[in-house]
Coordinates of C-alpha atoms in Angstrom, one line a residue:
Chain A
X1 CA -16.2 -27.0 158.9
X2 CA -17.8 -23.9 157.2
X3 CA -15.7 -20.5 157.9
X4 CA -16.4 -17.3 157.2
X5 CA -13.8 -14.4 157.6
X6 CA -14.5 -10.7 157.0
X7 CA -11.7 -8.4 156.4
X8 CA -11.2 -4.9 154.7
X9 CA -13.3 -3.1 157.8
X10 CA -12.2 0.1 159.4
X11 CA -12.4 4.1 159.5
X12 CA -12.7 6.5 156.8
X13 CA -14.4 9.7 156.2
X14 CA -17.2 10.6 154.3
X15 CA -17.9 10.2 150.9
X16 CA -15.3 7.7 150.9
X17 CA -14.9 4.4 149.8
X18 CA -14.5 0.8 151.1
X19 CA -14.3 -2.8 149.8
X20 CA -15.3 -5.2 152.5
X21 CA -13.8 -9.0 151.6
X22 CA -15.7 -12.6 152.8
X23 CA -13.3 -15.3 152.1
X24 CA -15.2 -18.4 152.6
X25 CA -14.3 -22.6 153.4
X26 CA -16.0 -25.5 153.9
X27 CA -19.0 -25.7 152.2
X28 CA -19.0 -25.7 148.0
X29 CA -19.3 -21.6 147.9
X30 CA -20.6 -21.7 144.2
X31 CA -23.7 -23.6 145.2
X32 CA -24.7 -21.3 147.6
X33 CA -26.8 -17.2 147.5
X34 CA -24.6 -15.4 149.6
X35 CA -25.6 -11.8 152.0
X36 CA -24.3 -9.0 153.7
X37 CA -26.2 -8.1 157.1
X38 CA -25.2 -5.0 159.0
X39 CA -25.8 -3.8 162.8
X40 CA -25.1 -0.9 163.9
X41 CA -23.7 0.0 167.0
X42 CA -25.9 -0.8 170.0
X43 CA -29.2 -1.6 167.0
X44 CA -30.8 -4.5 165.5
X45 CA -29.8 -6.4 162.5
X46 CA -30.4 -5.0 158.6
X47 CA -30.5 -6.7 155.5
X48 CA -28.1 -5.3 153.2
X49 CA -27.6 -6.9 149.9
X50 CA -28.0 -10.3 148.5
X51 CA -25.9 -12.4 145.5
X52 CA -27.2 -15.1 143.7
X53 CA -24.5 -18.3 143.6
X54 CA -23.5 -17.9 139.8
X55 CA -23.4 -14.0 140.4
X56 CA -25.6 -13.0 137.6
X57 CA -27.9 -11.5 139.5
X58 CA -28.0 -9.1 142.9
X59 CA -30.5 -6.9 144.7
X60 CA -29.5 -4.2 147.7
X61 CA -31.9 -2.7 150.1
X62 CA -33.1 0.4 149.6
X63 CA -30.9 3.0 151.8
X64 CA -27.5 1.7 149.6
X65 CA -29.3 1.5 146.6
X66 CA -26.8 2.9 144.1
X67 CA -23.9 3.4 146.4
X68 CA -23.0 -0.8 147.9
X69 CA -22.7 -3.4 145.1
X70 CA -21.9 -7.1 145.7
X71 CA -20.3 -9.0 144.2
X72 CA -18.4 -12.7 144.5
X73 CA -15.4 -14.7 142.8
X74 CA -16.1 -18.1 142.6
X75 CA -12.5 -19.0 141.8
X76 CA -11.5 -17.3 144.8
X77 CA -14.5 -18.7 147.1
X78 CA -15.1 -15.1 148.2
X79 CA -17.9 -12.3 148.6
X80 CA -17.5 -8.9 148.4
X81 CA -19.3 -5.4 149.4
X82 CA -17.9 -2.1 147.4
X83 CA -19.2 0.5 149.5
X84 CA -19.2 4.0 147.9
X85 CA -20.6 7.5 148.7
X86 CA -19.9 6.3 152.7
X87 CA -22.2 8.1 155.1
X88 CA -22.5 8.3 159.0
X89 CA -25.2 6.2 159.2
X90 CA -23.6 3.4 157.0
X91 CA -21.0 2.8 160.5
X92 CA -21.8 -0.6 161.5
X93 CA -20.3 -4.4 162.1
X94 CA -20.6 -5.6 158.3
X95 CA -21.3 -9.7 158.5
X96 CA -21.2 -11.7 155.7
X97 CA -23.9 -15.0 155.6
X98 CA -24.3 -17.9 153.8
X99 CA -28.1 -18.7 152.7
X100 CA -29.5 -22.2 153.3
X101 CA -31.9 -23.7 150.9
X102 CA -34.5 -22.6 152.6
X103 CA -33.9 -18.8 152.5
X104 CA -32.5 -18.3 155.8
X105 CA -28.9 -17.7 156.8
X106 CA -27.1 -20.7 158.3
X107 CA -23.7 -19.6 158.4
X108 CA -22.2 -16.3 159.4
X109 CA -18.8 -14.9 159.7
X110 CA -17.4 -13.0 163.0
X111 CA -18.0 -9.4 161.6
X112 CA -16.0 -6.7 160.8
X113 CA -16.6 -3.0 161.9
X114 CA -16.7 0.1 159.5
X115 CA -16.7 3.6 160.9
X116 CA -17.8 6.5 158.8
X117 CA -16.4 9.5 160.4
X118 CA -14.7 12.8 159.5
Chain B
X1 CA -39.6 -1.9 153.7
X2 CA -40.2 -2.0 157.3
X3 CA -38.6 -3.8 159.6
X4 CA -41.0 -6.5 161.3
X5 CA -42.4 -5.7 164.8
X6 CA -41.0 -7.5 167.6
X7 CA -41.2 -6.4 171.9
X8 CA -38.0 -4.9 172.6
X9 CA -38.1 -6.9 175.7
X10 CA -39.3 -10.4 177.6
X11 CA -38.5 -11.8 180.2
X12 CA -38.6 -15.3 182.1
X13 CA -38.1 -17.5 185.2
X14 CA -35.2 -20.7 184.8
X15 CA -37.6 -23.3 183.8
X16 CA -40.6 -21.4 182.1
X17 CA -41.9 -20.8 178.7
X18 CA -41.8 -17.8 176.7
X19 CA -43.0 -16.7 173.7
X20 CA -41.9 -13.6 171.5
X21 CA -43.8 -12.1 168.6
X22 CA -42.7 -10.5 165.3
X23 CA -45.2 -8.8 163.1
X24 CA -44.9 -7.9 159.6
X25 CA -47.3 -7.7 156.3
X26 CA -48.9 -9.7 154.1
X27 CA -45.8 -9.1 151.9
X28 CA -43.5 -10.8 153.9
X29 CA -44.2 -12.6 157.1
X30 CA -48.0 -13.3 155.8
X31 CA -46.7 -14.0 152.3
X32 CA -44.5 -16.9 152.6
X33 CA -43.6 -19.8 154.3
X34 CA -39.8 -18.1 155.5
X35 CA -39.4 -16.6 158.6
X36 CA -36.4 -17.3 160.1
X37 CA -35.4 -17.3 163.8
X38 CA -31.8 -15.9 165.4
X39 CA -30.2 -15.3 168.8
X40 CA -27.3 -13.3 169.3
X41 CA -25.0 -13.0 172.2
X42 CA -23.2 -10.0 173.1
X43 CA -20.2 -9.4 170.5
X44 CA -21.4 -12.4 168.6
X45 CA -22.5 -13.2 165.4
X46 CA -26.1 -14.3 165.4
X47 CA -27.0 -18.1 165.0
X48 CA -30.0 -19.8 162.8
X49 CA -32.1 -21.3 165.4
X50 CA -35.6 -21.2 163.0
X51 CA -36.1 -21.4 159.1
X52 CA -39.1 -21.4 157.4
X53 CA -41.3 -20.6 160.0
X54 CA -40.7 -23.8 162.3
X55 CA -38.1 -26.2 161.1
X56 CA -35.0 -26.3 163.7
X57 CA -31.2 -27.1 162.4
X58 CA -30.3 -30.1 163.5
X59 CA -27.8 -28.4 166.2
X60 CA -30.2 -26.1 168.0
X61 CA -31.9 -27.5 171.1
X62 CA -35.5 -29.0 170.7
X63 CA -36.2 -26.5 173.6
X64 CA -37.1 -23.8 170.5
X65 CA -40.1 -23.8 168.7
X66 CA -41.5 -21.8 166.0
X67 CA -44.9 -20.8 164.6
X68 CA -47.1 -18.3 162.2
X69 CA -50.8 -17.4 162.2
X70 CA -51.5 -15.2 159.4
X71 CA -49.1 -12.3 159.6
X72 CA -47.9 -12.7 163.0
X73 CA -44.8 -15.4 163.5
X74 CA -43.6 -16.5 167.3
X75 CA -41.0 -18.1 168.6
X76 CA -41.0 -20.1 171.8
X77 CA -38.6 -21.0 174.6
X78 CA -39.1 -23.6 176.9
X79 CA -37.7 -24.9 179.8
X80 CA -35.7 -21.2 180.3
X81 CA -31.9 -21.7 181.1
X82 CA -29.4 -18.6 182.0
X83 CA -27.9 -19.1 179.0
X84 CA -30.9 -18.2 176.6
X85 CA -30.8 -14.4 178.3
X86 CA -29.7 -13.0 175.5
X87 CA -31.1 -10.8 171.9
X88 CA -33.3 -12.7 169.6
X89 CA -34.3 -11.5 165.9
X90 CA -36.6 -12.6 163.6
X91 CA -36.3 -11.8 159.8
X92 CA -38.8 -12.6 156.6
X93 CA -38.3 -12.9 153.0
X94 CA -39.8 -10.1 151.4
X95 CA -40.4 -10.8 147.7
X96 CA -38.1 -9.9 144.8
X97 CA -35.1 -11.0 146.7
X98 CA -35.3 -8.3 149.8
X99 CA -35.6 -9.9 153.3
X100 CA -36.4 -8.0 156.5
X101 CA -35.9 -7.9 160.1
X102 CA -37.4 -7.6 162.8
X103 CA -35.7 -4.4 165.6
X104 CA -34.6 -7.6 168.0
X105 CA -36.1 -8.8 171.6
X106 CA -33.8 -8.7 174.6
X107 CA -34.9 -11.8 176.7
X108 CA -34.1 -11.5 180.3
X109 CA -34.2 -15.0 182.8
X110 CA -34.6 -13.9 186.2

């Protein structure tokens, strides 16, 4: 069956830097567009960054323009998020989500939490 | 962008229907065929239960429906069960490989 499992989450200060991991199974990963979605704590869900299945091209939204890249191994069947230049308002669960072929996401892993604080 | 407009809340008897909203622009809800449908339990990842606009995944319950009239999308519960109380979203591509949300509807079966 599909899996996907977030790791890398956890606290760190400001201006900081963090690299989320998405190791993925079940399902051929290089096929597929993979995302990062984010919700912050006790909000609604945001659209964070987007990787195309041969990785050659990605697009963020607008707030971590600059500061988040994606970015995949296909050898390795897993996604990444670099997160640089952390701020307060980047705390959040952090999910990783496959994209159907229709533009939506079918598959999503369990989340994993990233606290920016001093 | 903006995130789409959905009611931050709803709310249902056990066997009715519902119906929640989710507003956006001509450049995204109005400008494609792809808006997209999830619920999400407490502490849970969310779950596809709509993609473009009114198809249903095979595993989701023919008790949700979805539909669009211009920029305006809707999804539909019927035959409400305890088990659908719970947050929905919807989300739209945007163009130029950007999707948005919308801020989430908390259902409530009474």
């Amino acid at each position: 069956q599909v899996q996907l499992v977030e790791s890398g989450g956890g606290v760190v200060q400001p201006g900081r830097s963090l690299r989320l991991s998405c190791a993925t199974s079940g399902f051929t990963f290089s096929s597929y567009d993979m995302h990062w979605v984010r919700q912050a704590p006790g909000k609604g869900l945001e659209w964070v960054a987007i990787i195309c299945s041969d990785g050659t091209k990605n697009y963020n939204e607008d707030s971590v323009k600059g500061r988040f890249t994606i970015s995949r191994d296909n050898s390795k069947n897993t996604l990444y998020l670099q997160m640089n230049s952390l701020r307060s308002e980047d705390t959040a669960v952090y999910y990783c989500a496959k994209e159907n072929d229709y533009d939506a996401f079918d598959y999503w892993g369990q989340g994993i939490l990233v606290t920016v604080s001093s | 962008q903006s995130a789409l407009t959905q009611p931050a809340s709803v709310s249902g008897s056990p066997g009715q229907s519902i119906t929640i909203s989710c507003t956006g622009t001509s450049s995204d809800v109005g400008g494609y065929n792809l808006v997209s449908w999830y619920q999400q339990h407490p502490g849970k990842a969310p779950k596809l239960i709509i993609y473009e606009d009114n198809k249903r995944p095979s595993r989701v319950s023919n008790r949700f429906s979805g539909s669009k009239s211009g920029n305006t999308a809707s999804l539909t519960i019927s035959g409400l069960q305890p088990d659908d109380e719970t947050d929905y979203y919807c989300c739209s591509y945007a163009g130029r490989y950007t999707w948005v949300f919308g801020g989430g509807t908390k259902l409530t079966v009474l």
